[in-house]
Amino acid sequence: MEITYERFESTDAEELVGFLSGDTWPFHGSDVVDRDEVRQWIREGRYDNQDNRTFWIVTAGERTGLVRLMDLCDDTPLFDLRIRSEHRGRGLGGQALTWLTGYVFTEFPQVQRIEGTARQDNVAMRRAFRKCGYVKEAHYRDAWPAAHGKVRDAVGYAILRRDWLSGSTTLPDWNDEHILGSSGV
């Protein structure tokens, strides 16, 4: 399956509105996105400015997903990855994650790490993170608002430039509480 990535252009604005408002996004801030809200985000530059870039994921000539890179002026950018519901479960997310990682580290030499956060129950994204060399660095309890007033845990992952270059994985020291001493709180 041939996958390409096309940079979002201002002429794509209404297609982006349709893409985001025409599907459901169960593992994002809100399952349903309002058309006018997307138009406002476009006007604000959330999809294309100095700090943000957006790319369509194109599979066999069809725009099947979206990669939005954020905080590109920082040394630790973030991203938003969305796959149309009828194309989920086919490995597109993992392939897009591999692509965006290479793109960011190649195009932005100041970037030393890339971060992403997934809801704890978003098993597909968490597997993609691990498969693509990202390491779990954080677990935020009751941090992600979900549908119907529920709150879920959020899990933070990152990849370091040095790990990407070497093909290795550096794990955090999860057993460092000893440096705090025994003086109690």
XYZ file of N, CA and C in Angstrom:
555
model
N 0.841 -1.165 0.000
C 0.000 0.000 0.000
C 0.895 1.240 0.000
N 0.716 2.077 -1.007
C 1.523 3.294 -1.125
C 0.900 4.418 -0.301
N 1.725 5.005 0.569
C 1.280 6.114 1.401
C 2.187 7.304 1.111
N 1.564 8.462 0.891
C 2.323 9.690 0.727
C 1.780 10.726 1.696
N 2.514 11.821 1.824
C 2.139 12.887 2.756
C 2.172 14.197 1.989
N 1.031 14.900 1.987
C 0.899 16.155 1.258
C 0.694 17.297 2.237
N 1.469 18.339 2.083
C 1.368 19.509 2.965
C 0.007 20.183 2.797
N -0.612 20.510 3.904
C -1.870 21.250 3.915
C -1.631 22.635 3.337
N -2.540 23.067 2.480
C -2.484 24.411 1.908
C -3.797 25.122 2.202
N -3.769 26.429 2.168
C -4.970 27.207 2.491
C -6.150 26.847 1.590
N -5.870 26.407 0.371
C -6.958 26.003 -0.532
C -7.643 24.716 -0.078
N -7.045 24.016 0.889
C -7.623 22.779 1.438
C -8.551 23.045 2.622
N -8.786 24.301 2.948
C -9.502 24.642 4.185
C -10.857 23.952 4.298
N -11.681 24.026 3.268
C -13.009 23.415 3.376
C -12.942 21.892 3.407
N -11.944 21.315 2.749
C -11.775 19.863 2.849
C -11.391 19.479 4.274
N -10.549 20.286 4.908
C -10.177 20.029 6.298
C -11.395 20.161 7.211
N -12.219 21.149 6.974
C -13.451 21.311 7.751
C -14.303 20.048 7.624
N -14.479 19.566 6.408
C -15.265 18.351 6.189
C -14.637 17.122 6.812
N -13.321 17.022 6.716
C -12.594 15.883 7.288
C -12.803 15.817 8.800
N -12.565 16.924 9.482
C -12.634 16.920 10.942
C -14.065 16.856 11.470
N -15.000 17.506 10.798
C -16.379 17.510 11.292
C -17.197 16.329 10.764
N -16.666 15.602 9.794
C -17.422 14.526 9.169
C -17.131 13.139 9.695
N -16.395 13.042 10.784
C -16.061 11.738 11.359
C -16.088 11.886 12.870
N -15.904 10.794 13.570
C -15.807 10.848 15.028
C -14.372 10.524 15.429
N -13.947 11.131 16.510
C -12.565 11.023 16.991
C -12.589 10.611 18.459
N -12.825 9.321 18.731
C -13.059 8.873 20.105
C -11.880 9.052 21.055
N -10.677 9.195 20.553
C -9.527 9.317 21.445
C -8.908 10.704 21.388
N -9.699 11.692 21.073
C -9.230 13.069 21.041
C -10.031 13.883 22.049
N -9.725 15.162 22.147
C -10.381 16.014 23.139
C -11.889 15.963 23.080
N -12.426 15.878 21.876
C -13.866 15.774 21.716
C -14.143 14.833 20.555
N -15.131 13.977 20.741
C -15.452 12.969 19.724
C -15.917 13.590 18.415
N -16.630 14.708 18.523
C -17.205 15.372 17.362
C -16.670 16.798 17.326
N -16.304 17.248 16.126
C -15.751 18.587 15.960
C -16.744 19.434 15.162
N -16.988 20.632 15.630
C -17.910 21.558 14.989
C -17.246 22.248 13.792
N -17.965 22.365 12.690
C -17.448 22.965 11.457
C -16.936 24.389 11.681
N -17.701 25.199 12.411
C -17.287 26.583 12.646
C -16.037 26.656 13.519
N -15.917 25.701 14.438
C -14.728 25.653 15.283
C -13.484 25.360 14.437
N -13.596 24.446 13.482
C -12.470 24.142 12.593
C -12.097 25.374 11.782
N -13.072 26.069 11.266
C -12.793 27.299 10.500
C -12.047 28.319 11.362
N -12.455 28.435 12.617
C -11.760 29.346 13.543
C -10.318 28.895 13.750
N -10.105 27.594 13.954
C -8.745 27.072 14.133
C -7.876 27.370 12.910
N -8.451 27.229 11.723
C -7.707 27.518 10.492
C -7.320 28.996 10.468
N -8.258 29.893 10.784
C -7.964 31.336 10.817
C -6.870 31.658 11.826
N -6.835 30.919 12.941
C -5.835 31.145 13.992
C -4.453 30.620 13.613
N -4.364 29.854 12.522
C -3.076 29.329 12.094
C -2.691 27.998 12.720
N -3.635 27.294 13.320
C -3.312 26.025 13.973
C -2.799 24.953 13.014
N -3.057 25.119 11.736
C -2.696 24.070 10.784
C -1.522 24.444 9.891
N -1.206 25.736 9.853
C -0.078 26.129 9.008
C 0.391 27.529 9.383
N 1.472 27.572 10.122
C 2.170 28.818 10.415
C 3.599 28.458 10.817
N 4.327 29.394 11.355
C 5.733 29.137 11.697
C 5.888 27.990 12.687
N 4.935 27.830 13.577
C 5.026 26.859 14.665
C 4.252 25.562 14.412
N 3.422 25.542 13.364
C 2.558 24.390 13.084
C 2.617 24.030 11.605
N 2.633 22.742 11.325
C 2.527 22.242 9.953
C 1.589 21.053 9.959
N 0.833 20.954 8.882
C -0.135 19.866 8.770
C 0.061 19.164 7.436
N -0.102 17.842 7.475
C 0.044 17.021 6.282
C -1.131 16.056 6.180
N -1.620 15.901 4.955
C -2.605 14.871 4.668
C -1.875 13.540 4.541
N -2.467 12.489 5.062
C -1.996 11.122 4.811
C -2.789 10.636 3.615
N -2.100 10.301 2.539
C -2.762 9.927 1.295
C -2.450 8.466 0.999
N -3.500 7.665 0.896
C -3.373 6.238 0.623
C -4.081 5.948 -0.696
N -3.325 5.434 -1.657
C -3.885 5.116 -2.979
C -4.689 6.295 -3.545
N -4.142 7.507 -3.397
C -4.781 8.696 -3.939
C -5.881 9.304 -3.098
N -6.237 8.690 -1.975
C -7.312 9.192 -1.111
C -6.728 9.753 0.178
N -7.252 10.900 0.602
C -6.827 11.506 1.864
C -7.498 10.749 3.015
N -6.699 9.900 3.663
C -7.226 8.992 4.677
C -6.916 9.422 6.106
N -6.063 10.418 6.266
C -5.696 10.843 7.608
C -5.018 12.190 7.593
N -4.600 12.605 8.792
C -4.017 13.918 8.975
C -2.955 13.863 10.065
N -1.828 14.508 9.814
C -0.772 14.678 10.809
C -0.617 16.176 11.034
N -0.805 16.613 12.258
C -0.580 18.026 12.590
C 0.584 18.106 13.563
N 1.620 18.826 13.171
C 2.804 19.029 14.002
C 2.670 20.381 14.690
N 2.936 20.403 15.986
C 2.759 21.617 16.783
C 4.034 21.931 17.558
N 4.216 23.188 17.878
C 5.370 23.659 18.659
C 6.688 23.367 17.955
N 6.716 23.552 16.654
C 7.925 23.264 15.881
C 9.059 24.241 16.158
N 8.776 25.375 16.766
C 9.828 26.332 17.127
C 10.480 25.961 18.455
N 9.911 25.002 19.132
C 10.414 24.525 20.414
C 11.361 23.354 20.148
N 12.103 22.929 21.164
C 12.965 21.757 20.968
C 12.245 20.447 21.267
N 10.957 20.536 21.660
C 10.155 19.349 21.933
C 8.755 19.528 21.346
N 8.592 19.312 20.033
C 7.259 19.470 19.441
C 6.320 18.324 19.811
N 5.049 18.576 19.570
C 3.973 17.599 19.780
C 3.299 17.349 18.443
N 2.387 16.386 18.424
C 1.649 16.127 17.188
C 0.257 15.623 17.489
N -0.595 15.753 16.479
C -1.948 15.200 16.509
C -2.054 14.321 15.273
N -2.502 13.109 15.444
C -2.606 12.141 14.356
C -4.038 11.628 14.301
N -4.659 11.750 13.123
C -6.047 11.302 12.963
C -6.167 10.473 11.698
N -6.825 9.338 11.808
C -7.097 8.444 10.684
C -8.611 8.327 10.552
N -9.114 8.467 9.328
C -10.570 8.303 9.106
C -11.012 6.945 9.652
N -12.205 6.908 10.210
C -12.684 5.692 10.883
C -12.651 4.467 9.981
N -12.995 4.615 8.704
C -13.023 3.441 7.827
C -11.630 2.936 7.454
N -10.579 3.670 7.834
C -9.203 3.252 7.524
C -8.410 2.880 8.772
N -9.034 2.950 9.929
C -8.338 2.593 11.170
C -8.123 1.089 11.238
N -7.109 0.696 11.982
C -6.821 -0.728 12.174
C -6.035 -1.351 11.039
N -5.466 -0.538 10.164
C -4.705 -1.051 9.015
C -3.224 -0.698 9.075
N -2.791 -0.136 10.192
C -1.383 0.205 10.339
C -0.996 1.584 9.846
N -1.969 2.384 9.408
C -1.642 3.720 8.903
C -1.074 4.628 9.997
N -1.579 4.503 11.211
C -1.095 5.338 12.308
C 0.378 5.103 12.587
N 0.781 3.850 12.644
C 2.189 3.538 12.882
C 3.082 4.024 11.754
N 2.623 3.860 10.524
C 3.407 4.335 9.388
C 3.513 5.860 9.407
N 2.431 6.522 9.750
C 2.460 7.985 9.836
C 3.371 8.448 10.969
N 3.372 7.734 12.081
C 4.241 8.085 13.200
C 5.708 7.940 12.804
N 6.038 6.865 12.095
C 7.413 6.695 11.600
C 7.780 7.836 10.665
N 6.875 8.190 9.752
C 7.147 9.261 8.813
C 7.344 10.592 9.534
N 6.418 10.949 10.444
C 6.504 12.254 11.098
C 7.750 12.365 11.959
N 8.171 11.259 12.565
C 9.387 11.275 13.374
C 10.596 11.600 12.496
N 10.724 10.910 11.379
C 11.821 11.187 10.455
C 11.759 12.594 9.900
N 10.568 13.042 9.556
C 10.392 14.381 9.006
C 10.854 15.439 10.008
N 10.377 15.352 11.238
C 10.707 16.367 12.243
C 12.207 16.364 12.537
N 12.793 15.203 12.758
C 14.220 15.168 13.079
C 15.090 15.587 11.897
N 14.625 15.397 10.680
C 15.382 15.797 9.498
C 15.238 17.291 9.214
N 14.033 17.802 9.309
C 13.764 19.197 8.940
C 14.049 20.216 10.044
N 14.100 19.777 11.279
C 14.245 20.703 12.405
C 15.423 20.267 13.285
N 16.624 20.723 12.966
C 17.821 20.268 13.685
C 17.838 20.629 15.171
N 17.064 21.635 15.591
C 17.036 22.010 17.002
C 16.211 21.041 17.842
N 15.379 20.240 17.206
C 14.499 19.330 17.944
C 15.313 18.161 18.498
N 15.208 17.983 19.807
C 15.926 16.893 20.470
C 15.023 15.745 20.889
N 13.710 15.992 20.899
C 12.756 14.964 21.286
C 11.393 15.328 20.727
N 10.563 14.338 20.511
C 9.190 14.532 20.064
C 8.298 13.847 21.094
N 7.258 14.547 21.505
C 6.349 14.000 22.507
C 4.970 13.732 21.922
N 4.304 12.763 22.494
C 2.920 12.475 22.153
C 2.206 11.935 23.372
N 0.912 12.159 23.431
C 0.113 11.672 24.545
C -1.072 10.904 23.990
N -1.386 9.798 24.624
C -2.526 8.980 24.220
C -3.385 8.698 25.451
N -4.672 8.575 25.203
C -5.535 8.138 26.284
C -5.157 6.698 26.627
N -5.240 6.344 27.882
C -4.800 5.021 28.324
C -5.474 3.892 27.562
N -6.723 4.034 27.211
C -7.438 2.961 26.526
C -7.272 3.000 25.004
N -6.453 3.885 24.477
C -6.161 3.922 23.044
C -5.005 2.960 22.763
N -5.335 1.697 22.799
C -4.340 0.630 22.683
C -3.593 0.692 21.351
N -4.292 0.986 20.266
C -3.648 1.031 18.948
C -2.552 2.090 18.909
N -2.827 3.270 19.439
C -1.815 4.334 19.423
C -0.658 4.003 20.342
N -0.953 3.429 21.483
C 0.119 3.075 22.417
C 1.027 2.003 21.815
N 0.444 1.054 21.095
C 1.264 0.051 20.406
C 2.122 0.698 19.319
N 1.534 1.645 18.595
C 2.285 2.347 17.550
C 3.463 3.096 18.163
N 3.243 3.773 19.276
C 4.356 4.454 19.947
C 5.502 3.482 20.219
N 5.197 2.370 20.836
C 6.246 1.407 21.197
C 6.939 0.838 19.963
N 6.155 0.489 18.953
C 6.718 -0.079 17.723
C 7.663 0.907 17.025
N 7.373 2.195 17.160
C 8.148 3.231 16.476
C 9.283 3.794 17.323
N 9.592 3.170 18.452
C 10.731 3.580 19.264
C 10.441 4.628 20.319
N 9.180 4.985 20.487
C 8.828 5.930 21.536
C 8.782 5.193 22.870
N 9.095 5.911 23.941
C 9.172 5.327 25.271
C 8.132 5.995 26.173
N 7.468 5.184 26.966
C 6.533 5.730 27.951
C 7.331 6.488 28.995
N 6.974 7.771 29.179
C 7.669 8.610 30.143
C 6.757 9.117 31.256
N 5.452 9.019 31.056
C 4.550 9.588 32.054
C 3.206 8.877 32.039
N 2.579 8.862 33.186
C 1.220 8.342 33.326
C 0.466 9.342 34.192
N -0.482 10.030 33.554
C -1.236 11.074 34.231
C -2.614 10.533 34.604
N -2.844 10.401 35.900
C -4.099 9.829 36.380
C -5.237 10.821 36.229
N -6.393 10.324 35.750
C -7.608 11.140 35.595
C -7.329 12.475 34.902
N -6.583 12.447 33.817
C -6.145 13.681 33.165
C -6.811 13.960 31.824
N -7.575 13.021 31.281
C -8.115 13.179 29.936
C -9.635 13.136 29.977
N -10.285 14.267 29.800
C -11.754 14.263 29.769
C -12.257 13.427 28.592
N -13.245 12.607 28.845
C -13.818 11.740 27.813
C -15.319 11.998 27.735
N -15.966 11.256 26.870
C -17.414 11.411 26.661
C -18.201 11.133 27.937
N -19.366 11.754 28.030
C -20.332 11.523 29.103
C -19.775 11.841 30.491
N -18.857 12.813 30.566
C -18.328 13.236 31.850
C -17.282 12.324 32.457
N -16.906 11.284 31.747
C -15.873 10.384 32.267
C -14.495 11.034 32.140
N -13.582 10.559 32.958
C -12.201 11.007 32.891
C -11.327 9.764 32.789
N -10.359 9.804 31.901
C -9.444 8.670 31.688
C -8.028 9.090 32.040
N -7.171 8.104 32.190
C -5.757 8.388 32.361
C -5.147 8.738 31.004
N -4.112 9.552 31.036
C -3.352 9.897 29.835
C -1.951 9.342 29.999
N -1.357 8.901 28.895
C -0.034 8.300 28.929
C 0.868 9.065 27.966
N 2.011 9.531 28.482
C 2.939 10.316 27.682
C 4.092 9.478 27.155
N 4.396 9.666 25.877
C 5.492 8.964 25.216
C 6.403 9.994 24.553
N 7.661 9.618 24.340
C 8.584 10.496 23.619
C 9.667 9.656 22.963
N 10.286 10.253 21.957
C 11.459 9.661 21.330
C 12.552 10.726 21.324
N 13.756 10.325 21.647
C 14.907 11.223 21.650
C 15.612 11.153 20.299
N 16.140 12.284 19.865
C 16.887 12.312 18.608
C 18.015 11.270 18.636
N 18.744 11.197 19.744
C 19.885 10.258 19.802
C 19.423 8.809 19.683
N 18.264 8.480 20.233
C 17.729 7.125 20.094
C 17.291 6.866 18.658
N 16.654 7.856 18.033
C 16.221 7.719 16.635
C 17.438 7.502 15.739
N 18.500 8.269 15.966
C 19.708 8.135 15.145
C 20.382 6.781 15.328
N 20.409 6.293 16.565
C 21.120 5.036 16.852
C 20.246 3.799 16.679
N 18.925 4.000 16.625
C 18.020 2.857 16.542
C 17.866 2.149 17.877
N 18.263 2.810 18.961
C 18.165 2.210 20.291
C 17.038 2.872 21.072
N 16.824 2.399 22.288
C 15.800 2.962 23.154
C 16.407 3.194 24.526
N 16.336 4.412 25.015
C 16.825 4.760 26.342
C 15.625 4.862 27.271
N 15.599 4.041 28.303
C 14.477 4.042 29.239
C 14.718 5.018 30.379
N 13.651 5.647 30.908
C 13.796 6.523 32.076
C 14.184 5.706 33.304
N 14.806 6.366 34.257
C 15.118 5.726 35.532
C 13.891 5.864 36.422
N 13.076 4.825 36.456
C 11.837 4.871 37.229
C 12.080 4.661 38.725
N 13.285 4.276 39.100
C 13.576 3.976 40.505
C 14.527 5.008 41.100
N 14.216 6.280 40.905
C 15.120 7.329 41.368
C 14.633 8.042 42.634
N 13.623 7.528 43.283
C 13.096 8.174 44.476
C 14.131 8.259 45.605
N 15.134 7.417 45.570
C 16.170 7.423 46.607
C 16.919 8.758 46.680
N 16.965 9.521 45.603
C 17.692 10.786 45.627
C 16.982 11.849 46.472
N 15.723 11.579 46.815
C 14.974 12.525 47.624
C 15.306 12.417 49.105
N 15.960 11.337 49.472
C 16.296 11.132 50.864
C 15.136 10.608 51.665
N 15.309 10.469 52.943
C 14.282 9.883 53.802
C 13.654 10.908 54.729
N 13.783 12.184 54.428
C 13.301 13.226 55.352
C 11.778 13.388 55.336
N 11.072 12.678 54.451
C 9.607 12.748 54.456
C 9.095 14.086 53.938
N 7.806 14.167 53.799
C 7.190 15.395 53.267
C 6.485 16.145 54.361
